Tab-separated table of C-alpha atoms in Angstrom:
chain	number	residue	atom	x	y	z
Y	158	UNK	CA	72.555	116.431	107.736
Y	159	UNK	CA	73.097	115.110	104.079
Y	160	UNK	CA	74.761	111.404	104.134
Y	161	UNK	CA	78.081	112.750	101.812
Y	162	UNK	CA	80.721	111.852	103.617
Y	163	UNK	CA	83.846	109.573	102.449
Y	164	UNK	CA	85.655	108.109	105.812
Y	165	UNK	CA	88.242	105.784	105.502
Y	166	UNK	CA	90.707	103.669	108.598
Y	167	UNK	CA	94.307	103.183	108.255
Y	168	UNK	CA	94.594	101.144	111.623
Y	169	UNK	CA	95.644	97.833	112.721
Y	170	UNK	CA	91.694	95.336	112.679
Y	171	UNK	CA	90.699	95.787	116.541
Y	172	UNK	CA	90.919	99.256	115.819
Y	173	UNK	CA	89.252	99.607	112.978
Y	174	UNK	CA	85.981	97.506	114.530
Y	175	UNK	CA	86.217	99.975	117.177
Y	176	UNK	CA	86.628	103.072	115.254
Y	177	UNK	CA	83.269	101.431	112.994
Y	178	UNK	CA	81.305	101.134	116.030
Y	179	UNK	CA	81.535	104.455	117.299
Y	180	UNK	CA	81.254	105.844	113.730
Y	181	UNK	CA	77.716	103.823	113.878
Y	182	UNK	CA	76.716	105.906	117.289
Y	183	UNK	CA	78.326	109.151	115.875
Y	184	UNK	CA	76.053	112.267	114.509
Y	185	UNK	CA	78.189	112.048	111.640
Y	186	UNK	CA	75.831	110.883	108.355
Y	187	UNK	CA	78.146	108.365	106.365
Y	188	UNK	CA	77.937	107.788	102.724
Y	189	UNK	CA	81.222	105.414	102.550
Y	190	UNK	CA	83.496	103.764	104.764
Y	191	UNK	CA	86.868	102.329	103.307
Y	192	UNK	CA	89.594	100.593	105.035
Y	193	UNK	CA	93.628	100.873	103.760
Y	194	UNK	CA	95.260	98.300	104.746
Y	195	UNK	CA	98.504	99.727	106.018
Y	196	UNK	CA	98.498	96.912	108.473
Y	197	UNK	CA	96.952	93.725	106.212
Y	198	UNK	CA	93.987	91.546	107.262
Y	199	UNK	CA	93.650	88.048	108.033
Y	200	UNK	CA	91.586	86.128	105.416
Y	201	UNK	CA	88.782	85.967	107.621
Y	202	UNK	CA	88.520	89.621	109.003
Y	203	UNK	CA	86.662	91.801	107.308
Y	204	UNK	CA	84.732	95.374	108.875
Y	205	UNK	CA	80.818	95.835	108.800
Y	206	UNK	CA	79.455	99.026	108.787
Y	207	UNK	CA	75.554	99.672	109.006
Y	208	UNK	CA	74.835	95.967	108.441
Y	209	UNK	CA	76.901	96.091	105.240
Y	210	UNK	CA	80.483	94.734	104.704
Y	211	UNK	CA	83.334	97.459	104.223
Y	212	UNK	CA	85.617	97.442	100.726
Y	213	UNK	CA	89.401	97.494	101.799
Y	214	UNK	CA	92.607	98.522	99.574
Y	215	UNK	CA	95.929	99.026	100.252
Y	216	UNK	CA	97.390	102.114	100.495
Y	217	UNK	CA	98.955	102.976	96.548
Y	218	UNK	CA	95.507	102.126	95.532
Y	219	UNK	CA	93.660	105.088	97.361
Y	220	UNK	CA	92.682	107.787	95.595
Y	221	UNK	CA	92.510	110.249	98.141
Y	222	UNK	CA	90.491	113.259	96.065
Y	223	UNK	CA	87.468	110.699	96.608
Y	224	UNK	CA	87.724	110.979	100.730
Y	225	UNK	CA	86.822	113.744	103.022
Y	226	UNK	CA	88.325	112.325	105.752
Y	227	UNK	CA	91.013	109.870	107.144
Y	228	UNK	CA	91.865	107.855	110.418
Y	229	UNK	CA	95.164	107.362	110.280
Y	230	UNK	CA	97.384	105.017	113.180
Y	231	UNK	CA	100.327	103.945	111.720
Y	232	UNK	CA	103.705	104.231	112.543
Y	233	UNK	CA	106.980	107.365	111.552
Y	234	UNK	CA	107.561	104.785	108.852
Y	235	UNK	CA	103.905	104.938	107.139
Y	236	UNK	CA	103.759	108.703	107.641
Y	237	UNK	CA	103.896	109.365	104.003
Y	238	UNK	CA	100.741	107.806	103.413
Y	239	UNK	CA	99.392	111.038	105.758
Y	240	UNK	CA	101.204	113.672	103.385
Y	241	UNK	CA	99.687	112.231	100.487
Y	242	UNK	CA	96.255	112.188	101.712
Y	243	UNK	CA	96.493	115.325	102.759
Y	244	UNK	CA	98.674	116.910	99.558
Y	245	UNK	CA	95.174	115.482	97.772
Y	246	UNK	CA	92.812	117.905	99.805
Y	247	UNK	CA	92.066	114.522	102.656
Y	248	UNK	CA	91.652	115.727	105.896
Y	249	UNK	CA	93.686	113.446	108.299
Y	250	UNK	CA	93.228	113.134	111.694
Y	251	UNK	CA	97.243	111.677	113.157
Y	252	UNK	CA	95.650	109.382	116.295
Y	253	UNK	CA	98.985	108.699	117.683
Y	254	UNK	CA	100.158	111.677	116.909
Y	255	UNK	CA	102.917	110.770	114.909
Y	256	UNK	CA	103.580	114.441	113.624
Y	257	UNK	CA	102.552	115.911	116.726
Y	258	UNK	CA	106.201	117.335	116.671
Y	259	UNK	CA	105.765	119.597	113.056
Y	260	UNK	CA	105.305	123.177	114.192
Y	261	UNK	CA	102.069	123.924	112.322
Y	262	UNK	CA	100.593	120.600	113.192
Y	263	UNK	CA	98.166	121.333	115.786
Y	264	UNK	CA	97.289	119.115	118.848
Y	265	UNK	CA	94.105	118.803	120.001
Y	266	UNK	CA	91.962	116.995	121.990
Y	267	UNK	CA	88.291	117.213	122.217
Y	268	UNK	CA	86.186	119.574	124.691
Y	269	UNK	CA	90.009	121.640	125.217
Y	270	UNK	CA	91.573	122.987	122.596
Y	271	UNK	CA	89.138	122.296	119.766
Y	272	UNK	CA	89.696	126.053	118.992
Y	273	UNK	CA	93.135	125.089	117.518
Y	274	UNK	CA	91.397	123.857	114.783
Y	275	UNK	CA	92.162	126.672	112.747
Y	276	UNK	CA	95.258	125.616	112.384
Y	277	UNK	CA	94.216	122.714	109.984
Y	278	UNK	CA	94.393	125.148	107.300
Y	279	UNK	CA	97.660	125.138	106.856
Y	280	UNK	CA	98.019	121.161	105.769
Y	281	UNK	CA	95.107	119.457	106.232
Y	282	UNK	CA	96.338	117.036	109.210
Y	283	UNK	CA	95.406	117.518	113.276
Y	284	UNK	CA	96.907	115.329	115.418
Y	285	UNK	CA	95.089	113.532	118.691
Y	286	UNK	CA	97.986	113.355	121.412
Y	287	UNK	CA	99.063	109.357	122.464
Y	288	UNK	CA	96.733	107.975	124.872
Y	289	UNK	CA	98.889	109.253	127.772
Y	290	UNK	CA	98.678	112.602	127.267
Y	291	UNK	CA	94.746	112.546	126.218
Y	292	UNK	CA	94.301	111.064	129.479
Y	293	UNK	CA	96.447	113.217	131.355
Y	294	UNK	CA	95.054	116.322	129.258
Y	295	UNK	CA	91.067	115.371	130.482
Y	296	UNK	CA	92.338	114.767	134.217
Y	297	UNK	CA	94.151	117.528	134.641
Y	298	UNK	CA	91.777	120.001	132.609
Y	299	UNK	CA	89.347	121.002	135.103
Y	300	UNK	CA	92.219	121.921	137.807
Y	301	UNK	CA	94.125	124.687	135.340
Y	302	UNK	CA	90.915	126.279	135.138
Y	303	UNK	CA	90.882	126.950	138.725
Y	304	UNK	CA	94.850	126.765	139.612
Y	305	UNK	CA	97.749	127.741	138.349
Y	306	UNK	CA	99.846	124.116	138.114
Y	307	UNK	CA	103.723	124.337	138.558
Y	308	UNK	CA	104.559	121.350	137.990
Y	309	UNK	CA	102.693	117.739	137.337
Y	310	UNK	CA	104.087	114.271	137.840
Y	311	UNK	CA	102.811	110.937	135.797
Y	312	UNK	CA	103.137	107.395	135.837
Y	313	UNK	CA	101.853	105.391	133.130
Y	314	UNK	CA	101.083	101.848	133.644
Y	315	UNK	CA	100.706	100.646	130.321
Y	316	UNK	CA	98.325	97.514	129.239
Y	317	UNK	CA	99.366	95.185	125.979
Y	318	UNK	CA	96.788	96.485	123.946
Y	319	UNK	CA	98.938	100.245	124.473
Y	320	UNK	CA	101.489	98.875	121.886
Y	321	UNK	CA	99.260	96.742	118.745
Y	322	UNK	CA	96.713	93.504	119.036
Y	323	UNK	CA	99.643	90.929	118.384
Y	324	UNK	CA	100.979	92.269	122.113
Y	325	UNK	CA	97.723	91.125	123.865
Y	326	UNK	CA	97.843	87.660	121.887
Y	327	UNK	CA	101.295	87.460	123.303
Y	328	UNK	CA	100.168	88.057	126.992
Y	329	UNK	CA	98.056	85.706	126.744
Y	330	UNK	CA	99.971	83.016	125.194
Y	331	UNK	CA	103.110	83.522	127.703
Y	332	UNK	CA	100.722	83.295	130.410
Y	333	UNK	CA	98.873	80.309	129.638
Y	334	UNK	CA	102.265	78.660	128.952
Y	335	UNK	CA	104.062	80.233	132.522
Y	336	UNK	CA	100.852	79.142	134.114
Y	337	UNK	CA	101.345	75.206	132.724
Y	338	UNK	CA	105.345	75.212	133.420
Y	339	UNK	CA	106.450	75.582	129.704
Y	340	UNK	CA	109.023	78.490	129.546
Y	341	UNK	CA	109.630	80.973	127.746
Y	342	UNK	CA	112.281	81.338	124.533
Y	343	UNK	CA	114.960	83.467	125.905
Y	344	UNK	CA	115.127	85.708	123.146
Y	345	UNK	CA	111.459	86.526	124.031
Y	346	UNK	CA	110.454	89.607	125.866
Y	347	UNK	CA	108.583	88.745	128.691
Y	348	UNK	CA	105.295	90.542	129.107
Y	349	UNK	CA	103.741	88.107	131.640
Y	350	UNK	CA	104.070	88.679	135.140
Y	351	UNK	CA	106.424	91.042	134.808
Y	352	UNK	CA	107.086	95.162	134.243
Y	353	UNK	CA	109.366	97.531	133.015
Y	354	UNK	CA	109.989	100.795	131.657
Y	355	UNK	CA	108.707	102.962	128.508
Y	356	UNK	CA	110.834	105.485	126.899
Y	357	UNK	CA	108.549	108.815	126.938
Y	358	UNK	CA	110.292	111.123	125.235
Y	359	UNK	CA	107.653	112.768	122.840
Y	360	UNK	CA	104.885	113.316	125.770
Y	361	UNK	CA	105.860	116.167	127.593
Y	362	UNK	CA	106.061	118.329	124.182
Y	363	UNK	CA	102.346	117.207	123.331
Y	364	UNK	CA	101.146	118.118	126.523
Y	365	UNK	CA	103.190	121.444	126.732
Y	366	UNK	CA	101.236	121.971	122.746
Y	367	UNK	CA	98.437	121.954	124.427
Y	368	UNK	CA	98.548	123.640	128.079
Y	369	UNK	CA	101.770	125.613	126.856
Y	370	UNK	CA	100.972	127.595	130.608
Y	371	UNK	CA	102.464	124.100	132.625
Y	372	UNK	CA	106.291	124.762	133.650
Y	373	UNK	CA	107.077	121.460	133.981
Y	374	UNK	CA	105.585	117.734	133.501
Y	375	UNK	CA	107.003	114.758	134.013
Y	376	UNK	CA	106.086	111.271	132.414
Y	377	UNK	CA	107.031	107.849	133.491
Y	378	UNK	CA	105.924	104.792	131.881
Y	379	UNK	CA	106.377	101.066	132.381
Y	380	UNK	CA	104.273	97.989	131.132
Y	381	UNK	CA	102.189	96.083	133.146
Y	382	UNK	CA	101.161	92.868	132.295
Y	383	UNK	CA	97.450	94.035	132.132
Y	384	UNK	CA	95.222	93.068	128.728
Y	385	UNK	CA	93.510	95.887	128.114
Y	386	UNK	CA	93.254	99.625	130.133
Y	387	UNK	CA	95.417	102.161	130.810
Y	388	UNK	CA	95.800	103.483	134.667
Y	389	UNK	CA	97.561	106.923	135.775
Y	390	UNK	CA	98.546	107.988	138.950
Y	391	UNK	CA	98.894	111.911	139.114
Y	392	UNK	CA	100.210	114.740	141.492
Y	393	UNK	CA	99.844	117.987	140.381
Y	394	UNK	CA	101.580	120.707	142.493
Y	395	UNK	CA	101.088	124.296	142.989
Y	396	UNK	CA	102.688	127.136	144.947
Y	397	UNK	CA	99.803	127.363	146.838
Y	398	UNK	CA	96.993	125.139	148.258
Y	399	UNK	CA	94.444	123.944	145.746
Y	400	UNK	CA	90.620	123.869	146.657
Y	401	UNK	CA	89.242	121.192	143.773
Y	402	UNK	CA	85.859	120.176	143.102
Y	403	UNK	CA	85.528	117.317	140.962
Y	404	UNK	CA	83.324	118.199	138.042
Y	405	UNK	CA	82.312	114.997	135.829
Y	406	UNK	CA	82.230	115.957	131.918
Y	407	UNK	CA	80.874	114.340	128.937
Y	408	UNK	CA	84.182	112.550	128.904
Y	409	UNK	CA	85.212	112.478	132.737
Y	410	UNK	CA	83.551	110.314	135.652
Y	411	UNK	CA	84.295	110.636	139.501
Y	412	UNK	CA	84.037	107.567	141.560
Y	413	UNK	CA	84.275	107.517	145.342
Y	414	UNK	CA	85.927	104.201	145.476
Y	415	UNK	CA	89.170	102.750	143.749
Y	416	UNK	CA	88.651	101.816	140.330
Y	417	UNK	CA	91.081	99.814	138.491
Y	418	UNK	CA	91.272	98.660	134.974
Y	419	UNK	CA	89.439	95.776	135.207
Y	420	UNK	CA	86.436	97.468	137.111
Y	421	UNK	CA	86.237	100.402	134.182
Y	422	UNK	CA	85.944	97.606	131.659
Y	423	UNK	CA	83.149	96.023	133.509
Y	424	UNK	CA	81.608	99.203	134.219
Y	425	UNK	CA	81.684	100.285	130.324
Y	426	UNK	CA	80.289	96.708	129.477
Y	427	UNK	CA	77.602	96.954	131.352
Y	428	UNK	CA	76.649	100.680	130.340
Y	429	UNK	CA	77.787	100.875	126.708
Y	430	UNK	CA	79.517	104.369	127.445
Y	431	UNK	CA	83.013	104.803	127.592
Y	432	UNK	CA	84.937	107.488	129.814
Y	433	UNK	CA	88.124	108.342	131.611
Y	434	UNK	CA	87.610	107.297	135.278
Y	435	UNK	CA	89.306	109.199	138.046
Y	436	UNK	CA	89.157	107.949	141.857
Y	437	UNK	CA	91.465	108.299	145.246
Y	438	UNK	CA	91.506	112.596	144.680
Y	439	UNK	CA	93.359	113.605	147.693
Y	440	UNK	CA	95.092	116.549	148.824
Y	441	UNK	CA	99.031	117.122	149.342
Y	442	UNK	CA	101.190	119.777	150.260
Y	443	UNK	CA	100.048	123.016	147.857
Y	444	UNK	CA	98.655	120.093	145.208
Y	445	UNK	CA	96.277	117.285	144.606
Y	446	UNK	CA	96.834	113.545	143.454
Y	447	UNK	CA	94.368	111.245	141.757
Y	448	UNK	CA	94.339	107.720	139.835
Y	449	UNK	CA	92.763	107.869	136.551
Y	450	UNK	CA	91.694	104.436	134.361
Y	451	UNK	CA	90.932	104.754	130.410
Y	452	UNK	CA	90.500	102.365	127.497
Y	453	UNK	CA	93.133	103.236	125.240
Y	454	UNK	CA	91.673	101.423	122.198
Y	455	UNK	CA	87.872	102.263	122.659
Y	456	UNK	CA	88.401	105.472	124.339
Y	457	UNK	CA	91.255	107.233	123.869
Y	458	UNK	CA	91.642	106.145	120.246
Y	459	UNK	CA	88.293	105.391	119.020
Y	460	UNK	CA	86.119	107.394	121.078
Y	461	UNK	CA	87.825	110.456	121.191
Y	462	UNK	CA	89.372	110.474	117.064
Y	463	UNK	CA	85.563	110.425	116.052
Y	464	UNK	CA	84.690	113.336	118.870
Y	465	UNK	CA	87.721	115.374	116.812
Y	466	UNK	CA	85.767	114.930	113.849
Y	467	UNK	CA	82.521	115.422	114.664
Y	468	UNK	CA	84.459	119.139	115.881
Y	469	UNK	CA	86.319	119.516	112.508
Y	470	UNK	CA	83.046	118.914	110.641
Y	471	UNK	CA	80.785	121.574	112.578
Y	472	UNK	CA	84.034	123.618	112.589
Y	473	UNK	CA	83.232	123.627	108.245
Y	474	UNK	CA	86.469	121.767	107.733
């Protein structure tokens, strides 16, 4: 494979090391990597790539003829910088799927729908679900190839690093300070030991994008005040009784015993190999229910927006 490619990041720093590292372990031969600052650096933070530092620019100095392709996860608000990368003949790949919503945007997330690829001809942007859905989408993959799902039910606990880095930093500040007696400024919203609810609103229609076969699913999301790793608990219902054999994947791995947030990160650390972990499958009445763990930042986000474009590569896009 010739080393031609132009990459470049739009994502917040702890992203884009991530997104770098698994670039490094990618298939994918890399002439340049660029970061655009749509979210500025500190002073001191600066990306390596292949032993060499990365250039970074802000966004109105791209030119975006000179880059095949771009990671973008910013927010509605920075969306234009998407239609002008991709007005310029960039192919962008939406990780938060911020315009999951447009009609001829298509949805996809690796080893499931790659085939909707196609649709990237019409303007040059594919969108990778939010982390809920990905994870949800993986889980619940191997049953609708088997069953015929009525209905499936969701709760999302959400870690800090779900939102940005500057939640985790204030985690762990309000804890350390709850933990030595100092409280907290009442105009603060408390993350540490504490929970409440997400609003969800956008989830259902990315999942339905991509099984549009599911009647009905349902997601619920509240914040936890976990650092990093997102958990699911599932039921998926049928009218009749579902006989499931858990499969593992390149992306999915069974475990026999509970395993929680924590234990996935230690399990990844040790292994170097991130995947969505699934324990506690039991049967219900005509359904099944499982808890699923996933990195949101390495996995969902990193891992997962570099699998999409290994696919749109080999796919000749």
């Amino acid at each position: 494979m010739d080393a031609s490619l132009n990459i470049a990041i739009a994502a917040e720093f702890e992203l884009c090391e991530k997104i770098a590292e698994t670039l490094e372990k990618s298939e994918l031969a890399i002439e340049k990597l660029l970061i655009v600052e749509i979210y500025p650096f500190e002073e001191e933070q600066g990306i390596r790539f292949k032993n060499k530092a990365v250039a970074q620019c802000s966004p109105t100095e791209m030119d975006w003829r000179e880059v095949d392709y771009l990671f973008f996860a910013g927010t509605v608000e920075q969306v234009a910088h998407i239609a002008d990368a991709a007005e310029q003949g960039c192919i962008v790949i939406d990780m938060k799927g911020v315009c999951s919503t447009l009609s001829d945007i298509p949805v996809v997330v690796p080893s499931i729908n790659e085939t909707d690829l196609v649709e990237l001809r019409q303007r040059n942007i594919v969108s990778l679900p939010d982390p809920q859905v990905s994870q949800l989408a993986l889980a619940a993959y191997p049953l609708l190839k088997t069953a015929h799902l009525k209905q499936i039910f969701t709760t999302s606990l959400l870690p800090a690093s779900y939102h940005q880095a500057e939640t985790v930093t204030k985690l762990a500040g309000q804890t350390a300070r709850l933990l030595n007696g100092i409280p907290l400024n009442e105009e603060e919203t408390r993350l540490a030991f504490d929970v409440y609810p997400q609003h969800t609103s956008l989830l259902s229609q990315q999942f339905r994008k991509i099984f549009p076969q599911i009647d009905s699913v349902v997601f619920h999301s509240v914040q936890v005040p976990v650092f990093y790793g997102m958990a699911q608990k599932v039921t998926a219902l049928s009218d009749y009784e579902i006989d499931f054999q858990p499969q593992e994947s390149e992306f999915v791995q069974y475990h026999e015993k509970l395993i929680t947030p924590v234990m996935s990160g230690e399990i990844e650390s040790e292994i170097s190999q991130v995947k969505l972990h699934i324990s506690q499958v039991n049967g219900v009445e005509n359904g099944i229910e499982f808890w699923t763990v996933g990195d949101d930042q390495r996995f969902h986000l990193a891992c997962l927006s570099v699998k999409l474009l290994e696919a749109i590569y080999h796919q000749g896009y």
